[in-house]
Tab-separated table of C-alpha atoms in Angstrom:
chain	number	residue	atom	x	y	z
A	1	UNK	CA	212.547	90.249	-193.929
A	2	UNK	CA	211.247	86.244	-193.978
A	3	UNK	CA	207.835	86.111	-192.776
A	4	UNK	CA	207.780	82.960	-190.245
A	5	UNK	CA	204.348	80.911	-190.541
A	6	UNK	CA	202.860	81.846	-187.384
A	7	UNK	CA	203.035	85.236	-188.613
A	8	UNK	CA	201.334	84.461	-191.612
A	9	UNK	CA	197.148	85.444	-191.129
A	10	UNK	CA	196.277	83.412	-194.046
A	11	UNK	CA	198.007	80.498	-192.202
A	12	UNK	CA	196.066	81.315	-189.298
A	13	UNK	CA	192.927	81.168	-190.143
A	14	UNK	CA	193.290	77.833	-192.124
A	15	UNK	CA	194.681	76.183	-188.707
A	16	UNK	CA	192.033	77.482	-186.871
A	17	UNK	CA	189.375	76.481	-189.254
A	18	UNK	CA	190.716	73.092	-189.197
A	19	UNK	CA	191.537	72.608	-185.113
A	20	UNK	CA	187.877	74.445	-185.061
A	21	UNK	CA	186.733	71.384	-187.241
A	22	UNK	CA	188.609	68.772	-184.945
A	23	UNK	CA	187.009	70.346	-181.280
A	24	UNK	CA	183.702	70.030	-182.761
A	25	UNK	CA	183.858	66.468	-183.743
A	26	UNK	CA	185.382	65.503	-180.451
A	27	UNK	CA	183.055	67.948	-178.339
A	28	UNK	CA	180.215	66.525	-179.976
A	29	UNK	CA	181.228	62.864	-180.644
A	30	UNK	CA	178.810	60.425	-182.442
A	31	UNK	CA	176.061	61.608	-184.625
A	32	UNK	CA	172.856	60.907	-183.184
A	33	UNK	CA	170.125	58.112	-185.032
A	34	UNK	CA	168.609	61.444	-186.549
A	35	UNK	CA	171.804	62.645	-188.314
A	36	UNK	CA	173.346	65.913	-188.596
A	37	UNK	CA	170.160	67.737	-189.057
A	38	UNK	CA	169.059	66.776	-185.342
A	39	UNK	CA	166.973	69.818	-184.079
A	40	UNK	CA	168.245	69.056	-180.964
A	41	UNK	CA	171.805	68.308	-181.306
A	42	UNK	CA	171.850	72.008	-183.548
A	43	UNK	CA	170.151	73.685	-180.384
A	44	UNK	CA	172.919	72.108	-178.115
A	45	UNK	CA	175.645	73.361	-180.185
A	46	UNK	CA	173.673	77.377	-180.555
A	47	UNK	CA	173.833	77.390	-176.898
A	48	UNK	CA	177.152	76.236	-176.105
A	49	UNK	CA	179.174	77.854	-178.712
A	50	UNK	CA	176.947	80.937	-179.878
A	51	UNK	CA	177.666	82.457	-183.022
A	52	UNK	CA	179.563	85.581	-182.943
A	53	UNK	CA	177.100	87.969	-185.614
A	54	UNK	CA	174.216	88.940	-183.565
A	55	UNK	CA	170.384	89.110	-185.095
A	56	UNK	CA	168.485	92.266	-185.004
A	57	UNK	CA	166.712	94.037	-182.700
A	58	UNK	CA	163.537	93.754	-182.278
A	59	UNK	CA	160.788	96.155	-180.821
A	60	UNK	CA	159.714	94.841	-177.079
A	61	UNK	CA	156.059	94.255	-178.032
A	62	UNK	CA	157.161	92.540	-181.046
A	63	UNK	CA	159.646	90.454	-178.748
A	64	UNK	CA	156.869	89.742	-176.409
A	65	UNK	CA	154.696	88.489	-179.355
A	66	UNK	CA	157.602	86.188	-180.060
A	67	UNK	CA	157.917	84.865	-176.730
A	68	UNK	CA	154.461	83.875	-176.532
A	69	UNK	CA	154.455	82.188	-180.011
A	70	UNK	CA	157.312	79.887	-178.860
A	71	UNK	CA	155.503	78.761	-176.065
A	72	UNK	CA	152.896	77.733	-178.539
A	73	UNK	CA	155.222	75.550	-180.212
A	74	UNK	CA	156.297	73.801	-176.667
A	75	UNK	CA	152.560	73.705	-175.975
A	76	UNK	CA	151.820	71.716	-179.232
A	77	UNK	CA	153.871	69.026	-178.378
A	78	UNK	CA	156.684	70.269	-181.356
A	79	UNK	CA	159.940	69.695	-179.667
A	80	UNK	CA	162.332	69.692	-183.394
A	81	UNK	CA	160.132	72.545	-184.192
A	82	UNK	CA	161.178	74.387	-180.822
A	83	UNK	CA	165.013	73.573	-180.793
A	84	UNK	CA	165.042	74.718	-184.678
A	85	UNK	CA	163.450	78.145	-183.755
A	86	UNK	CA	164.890	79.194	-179.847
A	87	UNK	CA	168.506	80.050	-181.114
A	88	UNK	CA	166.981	82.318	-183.432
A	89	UNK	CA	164.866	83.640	-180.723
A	90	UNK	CA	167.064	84.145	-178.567
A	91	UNK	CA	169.807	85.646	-180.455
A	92	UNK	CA	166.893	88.387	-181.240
A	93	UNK	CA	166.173	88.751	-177.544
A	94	UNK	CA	169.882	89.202	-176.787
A	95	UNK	CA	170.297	91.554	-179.480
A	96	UNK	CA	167.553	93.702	-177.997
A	97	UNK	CA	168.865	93.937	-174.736
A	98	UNK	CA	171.814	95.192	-175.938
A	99	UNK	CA	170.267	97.771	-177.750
A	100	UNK	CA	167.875	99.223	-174.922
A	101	UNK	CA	168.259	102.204	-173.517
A	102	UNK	CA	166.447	102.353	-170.449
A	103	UNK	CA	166.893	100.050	-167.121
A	104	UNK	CA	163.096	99.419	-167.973
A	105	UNK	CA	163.799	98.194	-171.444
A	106	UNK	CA	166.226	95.940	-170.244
A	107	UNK	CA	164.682	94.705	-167.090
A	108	UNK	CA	162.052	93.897	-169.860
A	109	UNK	CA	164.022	91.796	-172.052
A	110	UNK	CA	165.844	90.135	-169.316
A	111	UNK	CA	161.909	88.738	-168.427
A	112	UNK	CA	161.363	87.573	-171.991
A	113	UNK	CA	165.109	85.893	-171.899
A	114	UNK	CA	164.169	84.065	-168.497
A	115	UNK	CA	161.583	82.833	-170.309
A	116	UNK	CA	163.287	81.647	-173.672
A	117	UNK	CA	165.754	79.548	-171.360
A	118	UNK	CA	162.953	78.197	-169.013
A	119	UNK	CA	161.388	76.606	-171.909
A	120	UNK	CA	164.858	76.401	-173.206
A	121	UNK	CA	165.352	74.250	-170.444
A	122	UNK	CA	161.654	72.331	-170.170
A	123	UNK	CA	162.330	71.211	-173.978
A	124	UNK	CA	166.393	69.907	-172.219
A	125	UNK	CA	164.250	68.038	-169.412
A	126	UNK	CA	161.838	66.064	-172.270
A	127	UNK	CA	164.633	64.750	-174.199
A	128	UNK	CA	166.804	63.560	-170.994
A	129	UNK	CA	169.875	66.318	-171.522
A	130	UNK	CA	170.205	67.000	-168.213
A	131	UNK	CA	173.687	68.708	-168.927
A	132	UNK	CA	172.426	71.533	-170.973
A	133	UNK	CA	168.776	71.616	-168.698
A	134	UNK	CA	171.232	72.861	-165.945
A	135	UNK	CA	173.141	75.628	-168.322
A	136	UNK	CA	170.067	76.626	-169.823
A	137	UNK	CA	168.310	76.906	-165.800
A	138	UNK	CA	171.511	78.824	-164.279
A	139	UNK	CA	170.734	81.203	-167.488
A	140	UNK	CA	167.593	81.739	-166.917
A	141	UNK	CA	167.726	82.429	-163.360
A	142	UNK	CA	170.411	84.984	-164.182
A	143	UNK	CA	168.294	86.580	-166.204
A	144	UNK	CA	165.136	86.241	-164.338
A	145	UNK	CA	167.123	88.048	-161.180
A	146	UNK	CA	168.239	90.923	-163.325
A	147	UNK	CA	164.528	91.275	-164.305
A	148	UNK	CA	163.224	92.049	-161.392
A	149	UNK	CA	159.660	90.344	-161.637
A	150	UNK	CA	158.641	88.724	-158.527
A	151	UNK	CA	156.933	85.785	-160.440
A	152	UNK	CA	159.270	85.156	-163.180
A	153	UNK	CA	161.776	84.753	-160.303
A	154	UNK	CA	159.565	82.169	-158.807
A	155	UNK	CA	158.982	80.151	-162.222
A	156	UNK	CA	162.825	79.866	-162.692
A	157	UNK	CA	163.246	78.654	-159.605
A	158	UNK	CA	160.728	75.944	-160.003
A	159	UNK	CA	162.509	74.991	-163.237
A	160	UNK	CA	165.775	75.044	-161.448
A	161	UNK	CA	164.285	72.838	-158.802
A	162	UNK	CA	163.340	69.814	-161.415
A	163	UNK	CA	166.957	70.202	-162.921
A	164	UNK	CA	168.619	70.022	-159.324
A	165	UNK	CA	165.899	67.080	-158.694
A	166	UNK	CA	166.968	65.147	-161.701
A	167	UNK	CA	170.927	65.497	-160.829
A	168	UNK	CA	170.476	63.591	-157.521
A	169	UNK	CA	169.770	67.018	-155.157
A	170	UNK	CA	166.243	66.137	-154.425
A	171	UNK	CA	166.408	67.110	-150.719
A	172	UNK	CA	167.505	70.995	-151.987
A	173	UNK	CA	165.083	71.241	-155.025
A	174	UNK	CA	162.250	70.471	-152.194
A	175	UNK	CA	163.991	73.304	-150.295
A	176	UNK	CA	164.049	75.573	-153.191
A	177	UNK	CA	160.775	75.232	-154.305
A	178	UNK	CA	158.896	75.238	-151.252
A	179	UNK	CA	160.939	78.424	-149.918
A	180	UNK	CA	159.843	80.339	-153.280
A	181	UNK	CA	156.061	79.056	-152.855
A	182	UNK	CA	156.404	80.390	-148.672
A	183	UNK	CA	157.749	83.564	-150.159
A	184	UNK	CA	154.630	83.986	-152.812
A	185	UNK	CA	152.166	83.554	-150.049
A	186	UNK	CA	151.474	87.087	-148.863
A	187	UNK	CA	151.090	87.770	-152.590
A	188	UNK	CA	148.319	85.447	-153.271
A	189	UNK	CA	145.381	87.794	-153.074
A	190	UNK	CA	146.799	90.260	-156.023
A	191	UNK	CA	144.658	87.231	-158.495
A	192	UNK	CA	145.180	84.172	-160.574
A	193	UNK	CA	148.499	84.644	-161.576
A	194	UNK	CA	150.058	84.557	-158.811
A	195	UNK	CA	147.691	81.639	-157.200
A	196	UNK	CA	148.981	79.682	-160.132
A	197	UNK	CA	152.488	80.385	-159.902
A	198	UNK	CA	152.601	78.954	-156.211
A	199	UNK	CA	150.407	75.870	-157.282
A	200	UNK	CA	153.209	74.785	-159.584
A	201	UNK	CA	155.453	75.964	-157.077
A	202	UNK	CA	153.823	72.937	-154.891
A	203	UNK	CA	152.926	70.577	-157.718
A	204	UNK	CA	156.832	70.440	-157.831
A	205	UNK	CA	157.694	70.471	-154.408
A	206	UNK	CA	155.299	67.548	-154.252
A	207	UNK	CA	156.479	65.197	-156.739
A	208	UNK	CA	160.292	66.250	-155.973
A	209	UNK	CA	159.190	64.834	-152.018
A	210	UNK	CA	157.915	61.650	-154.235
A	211	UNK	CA	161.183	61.184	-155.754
A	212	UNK	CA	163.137	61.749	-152.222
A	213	UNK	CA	160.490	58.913	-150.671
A	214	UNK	CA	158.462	61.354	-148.569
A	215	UNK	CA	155.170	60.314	-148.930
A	216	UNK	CA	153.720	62.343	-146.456
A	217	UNK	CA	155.649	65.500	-147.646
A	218	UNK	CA	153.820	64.992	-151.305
A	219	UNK	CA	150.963	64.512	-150.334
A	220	UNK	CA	150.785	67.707	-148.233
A	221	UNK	CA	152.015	69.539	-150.692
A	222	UNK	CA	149.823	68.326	-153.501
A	223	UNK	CA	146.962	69.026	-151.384
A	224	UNK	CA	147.666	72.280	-151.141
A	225	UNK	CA	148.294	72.146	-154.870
A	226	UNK	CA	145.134	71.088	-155.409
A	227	UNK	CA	143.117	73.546	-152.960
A	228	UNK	CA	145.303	76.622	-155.387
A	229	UNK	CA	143.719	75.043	-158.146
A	230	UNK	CA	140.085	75.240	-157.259
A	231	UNK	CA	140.525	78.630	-156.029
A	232	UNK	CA	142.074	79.519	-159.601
A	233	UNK	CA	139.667	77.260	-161.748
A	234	UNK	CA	136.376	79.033	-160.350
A	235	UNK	CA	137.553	82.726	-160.176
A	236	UNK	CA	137.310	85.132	-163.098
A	237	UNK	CA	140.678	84.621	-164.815
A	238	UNK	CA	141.254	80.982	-165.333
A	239	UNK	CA	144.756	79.819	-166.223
A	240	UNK	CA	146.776	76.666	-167.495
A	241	UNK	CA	147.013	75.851	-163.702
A	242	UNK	CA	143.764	73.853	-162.923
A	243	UNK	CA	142.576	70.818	-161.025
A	244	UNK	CA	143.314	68.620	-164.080
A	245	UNK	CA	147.017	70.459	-163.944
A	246	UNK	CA	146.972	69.229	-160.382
A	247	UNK	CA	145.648	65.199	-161.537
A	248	UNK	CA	148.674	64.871	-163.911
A	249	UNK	CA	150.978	65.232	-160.896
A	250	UNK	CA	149.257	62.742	-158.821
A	251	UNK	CA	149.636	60.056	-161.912
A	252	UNK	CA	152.959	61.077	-161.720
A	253	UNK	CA	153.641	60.822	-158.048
A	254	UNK	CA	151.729	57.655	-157.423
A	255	UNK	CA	153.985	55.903	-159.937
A	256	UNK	CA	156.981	57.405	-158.512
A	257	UNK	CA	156.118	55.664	-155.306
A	258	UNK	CA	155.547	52.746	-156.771
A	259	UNK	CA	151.765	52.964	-156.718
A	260	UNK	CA	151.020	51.810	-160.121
A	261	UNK	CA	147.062	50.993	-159.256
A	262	UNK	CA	146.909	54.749	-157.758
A	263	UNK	CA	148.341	56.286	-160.612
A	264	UNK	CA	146.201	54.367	-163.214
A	265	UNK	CA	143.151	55.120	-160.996
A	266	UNK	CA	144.139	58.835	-160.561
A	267	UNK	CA	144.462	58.520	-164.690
A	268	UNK	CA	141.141	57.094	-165.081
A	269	UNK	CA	139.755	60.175	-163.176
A	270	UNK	CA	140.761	62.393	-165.930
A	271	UNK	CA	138.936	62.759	-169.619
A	272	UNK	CA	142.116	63.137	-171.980
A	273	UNK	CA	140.233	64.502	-174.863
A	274	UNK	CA	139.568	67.390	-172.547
A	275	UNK	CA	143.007	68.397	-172.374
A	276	UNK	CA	143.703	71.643	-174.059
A	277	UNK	CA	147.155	71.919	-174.440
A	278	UNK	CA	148.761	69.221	-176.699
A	279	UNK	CA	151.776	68.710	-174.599
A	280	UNK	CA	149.666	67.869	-171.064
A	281	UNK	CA	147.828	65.675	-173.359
A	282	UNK	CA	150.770	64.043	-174.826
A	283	UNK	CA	152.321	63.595	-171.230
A	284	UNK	CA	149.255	62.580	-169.920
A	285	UNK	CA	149.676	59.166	-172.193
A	286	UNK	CA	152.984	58.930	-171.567
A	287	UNK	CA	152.772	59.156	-167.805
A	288	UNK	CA	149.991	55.993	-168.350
A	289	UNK	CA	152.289	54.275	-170.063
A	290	UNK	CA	155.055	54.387	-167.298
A	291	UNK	CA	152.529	53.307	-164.957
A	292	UNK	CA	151.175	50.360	-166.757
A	293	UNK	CA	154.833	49.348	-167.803
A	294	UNK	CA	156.098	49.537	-163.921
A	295	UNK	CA	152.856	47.190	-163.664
A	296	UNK	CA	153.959	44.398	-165.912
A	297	UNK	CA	151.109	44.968	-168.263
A	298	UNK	CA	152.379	45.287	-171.574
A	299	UNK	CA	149.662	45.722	-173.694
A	300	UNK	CA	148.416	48.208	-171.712
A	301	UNK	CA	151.451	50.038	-171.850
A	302	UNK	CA	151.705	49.739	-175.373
A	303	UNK	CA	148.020	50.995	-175.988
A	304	UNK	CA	149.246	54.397	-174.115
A	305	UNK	CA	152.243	54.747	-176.125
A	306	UNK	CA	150.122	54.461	-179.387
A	307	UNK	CA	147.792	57.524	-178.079
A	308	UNK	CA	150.751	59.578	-176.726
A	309	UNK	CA	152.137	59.072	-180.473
A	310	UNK	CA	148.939	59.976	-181.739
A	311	UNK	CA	148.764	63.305	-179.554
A	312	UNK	CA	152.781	64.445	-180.382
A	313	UNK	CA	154.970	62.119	-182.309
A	314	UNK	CA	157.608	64.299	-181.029
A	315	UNK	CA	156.332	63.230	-177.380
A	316	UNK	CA	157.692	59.199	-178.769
A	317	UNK	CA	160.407	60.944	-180.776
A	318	UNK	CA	162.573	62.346	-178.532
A	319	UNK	CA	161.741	61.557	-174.859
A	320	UNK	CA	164.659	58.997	-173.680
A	321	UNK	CA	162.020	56.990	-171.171
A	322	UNK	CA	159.900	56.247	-173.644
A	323	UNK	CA	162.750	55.006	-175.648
A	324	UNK	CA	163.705	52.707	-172.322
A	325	UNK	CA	160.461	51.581	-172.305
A	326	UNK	CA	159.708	50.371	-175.857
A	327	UNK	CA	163.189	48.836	-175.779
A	328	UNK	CA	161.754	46.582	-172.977
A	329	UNK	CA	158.664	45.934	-174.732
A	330	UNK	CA	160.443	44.690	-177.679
A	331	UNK	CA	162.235	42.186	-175.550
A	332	UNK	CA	159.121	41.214	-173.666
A	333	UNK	CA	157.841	37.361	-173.951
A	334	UNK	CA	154.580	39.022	-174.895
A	335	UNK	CA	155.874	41.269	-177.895
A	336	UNK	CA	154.767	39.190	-181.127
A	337	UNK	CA	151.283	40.307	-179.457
A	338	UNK	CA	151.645	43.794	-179.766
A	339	UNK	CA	151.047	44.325	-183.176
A	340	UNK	CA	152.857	47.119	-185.086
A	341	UNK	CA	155.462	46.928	-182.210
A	342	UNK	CA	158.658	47.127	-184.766
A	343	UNK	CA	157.028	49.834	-186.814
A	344	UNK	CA	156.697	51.896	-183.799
A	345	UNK	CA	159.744	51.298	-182.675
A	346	UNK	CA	161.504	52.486	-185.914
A	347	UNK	CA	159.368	55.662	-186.154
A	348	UNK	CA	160.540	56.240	-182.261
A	349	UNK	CA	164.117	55.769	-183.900
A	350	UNK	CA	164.336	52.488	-181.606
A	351	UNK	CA	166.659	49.879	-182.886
A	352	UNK	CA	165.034	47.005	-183.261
């Protein structure tokens, strides 16, 4: 009996293989300036077409340990580092869940996978890929839900608040946000944690009013940001969340409102150096630089950009504003007095 080609498996394969070849190059289109071995471009593809072997298991106190050391890497201000490592992370997470047993077990990995895509989606929002932010968001609110913890629930729904924010819904991320922070309320007795959670809740809601023009919205809300923050900052259990926490949002929303002498004196307010985390600090610099560049004073803004390099080259690297604004500094009447301005701009992977 002839064998026609589309019977033939060996046949099969081959075309698939190649049409397989042809979708990717069209899906993903031009390589970026870091070539094919951009962290970030590899974490976009992971999460969009997931490989079909699964990692794994791993033990839930050895997941959790996981969890927490790739928050460490977003903390230090290592954003190739972090795309390089979450596939990997998560595939181990997913492979978990699937092996659990229990409705606890899973409930617990479903926390831990909220959490891989929130910071999944934090790393999305530094580098400007707002399509993949909102995948990675919906994800983790999905999971987050089927968890069942009251405040991961809240913390994806802050994160899904900045994505809706950033594709043009700021009137419903204000909504969102501020609804999850009314809902924590009666819970803010039970300590720190939860005081925290609804600060950030508001430090949000606050700088999403900003962006919508609602001045006296953000500044409510940042108030009460601020009064969270003292409460956590001189109890017992001190967290991330903290009246400094509180001062990079008011840089943020000053600017935003196109108060660049605010924000620079809200700036001035805080000691840098005194910034734990590497990635505040790092932001910290950057949000000065946005400032001084909205004010038309280059050098300034140029100074800034040298520290936030200093703090995380990745924080130069990768963020897309930053990219805007060096571009504009290069093309600035002023530029030949910013020296180092083309070396900067090639490590930043600016063209010059």
């Amino acid at each position: 009996m002839p064998m026609f080609e589309e019977d033939d498996p060996m046949r099969r394969r081959t075309l698939l293989a190649g049409v397989g070849g042809l979708a990717g190059s069209a899906l993903l289109g031009a390589q970026p300036a870091f070539g094919a071995a951009d962290p970030i471009r590899s974490l976009e593809s992971a999460l969009l077409n997931p490989p079909i072997a699964n990692a794994g298991p791993a033990s839930l106190p050895e997941l959790a340990q996981t969890v927490v050391r790739t928050r460490s890497v977003f903390e230090q201000a290592k954003y190739a580092d972090l795309a390089a490592l979450i596939p990997r992370v998560l595939a181990r997470a997913m492979a978990t869940r699937a092996e659990s047993r229990s409705a606890e077990d899973v409930a617990t990995v479903n926390r831990h996978l909220a959490e891989l895509y929130t910071l999944t989606t934090e790393l999305m929002i530094k580098v400007g890929n707002d399509r993949l932010a909102w995948t990675s968001a919906d994800r983790a609110l999905q999971a987050a839900d089927a968890g069942g913890d009251v405040l991961t629930q809240a913390t994806t729904r802050r994160t899904w608040g900045i994505v809706l924010r950033r594709s043009g819904r700021a009137e419903t991320a204000r909504q969102l946000v501020v609804d999850a922070a009314a809902a924590l309320q009666p819970e803010l007795h039970r300590g720190a944690e939860h005081l925290s959670v609804y600060g950030s809740l508001l430090e949000t809601g606050a700088y999403t009013a900003a962006v919508d023009g609602d001045r006296d919205t953000a500044k409510t809300l940042i108030l009460e940001a601020a009064d969270a923050a003292e409460r956590v900052s001189s109890g017992p259990h001190a967290t991330a969340f903290n009246p400094t926490a509180v001062g990079l949002y008011q840089i943020s929303i000053a600017r935003v409102l196109g108060d660049s002498g605010a924000a620079i004196e809200y700036a001035r307010r805080i000691d840098p150096a005194a910034i734990p985390v590497v990635e505040r600090r790092a932001r910290y610099y950057s949000d000065v630089a946005r400032a001084f560049h909205q004010w038309g004073k280059p050098e300034q803004c140029y100074r800034a950009l040298l520290l936030a390099e200093h703090a995380s080259p990745d924080e130069v690297r990768y963020r897309k504003t930053i990219h805007r604004i060096t571009e504009s500094l290069i093309r600035h009447p002023n530029a030949r007095s910013l020296p180092g301005l083309p070396a900067f701009a090639r490590r930043t992977g600016v063209p010059i």
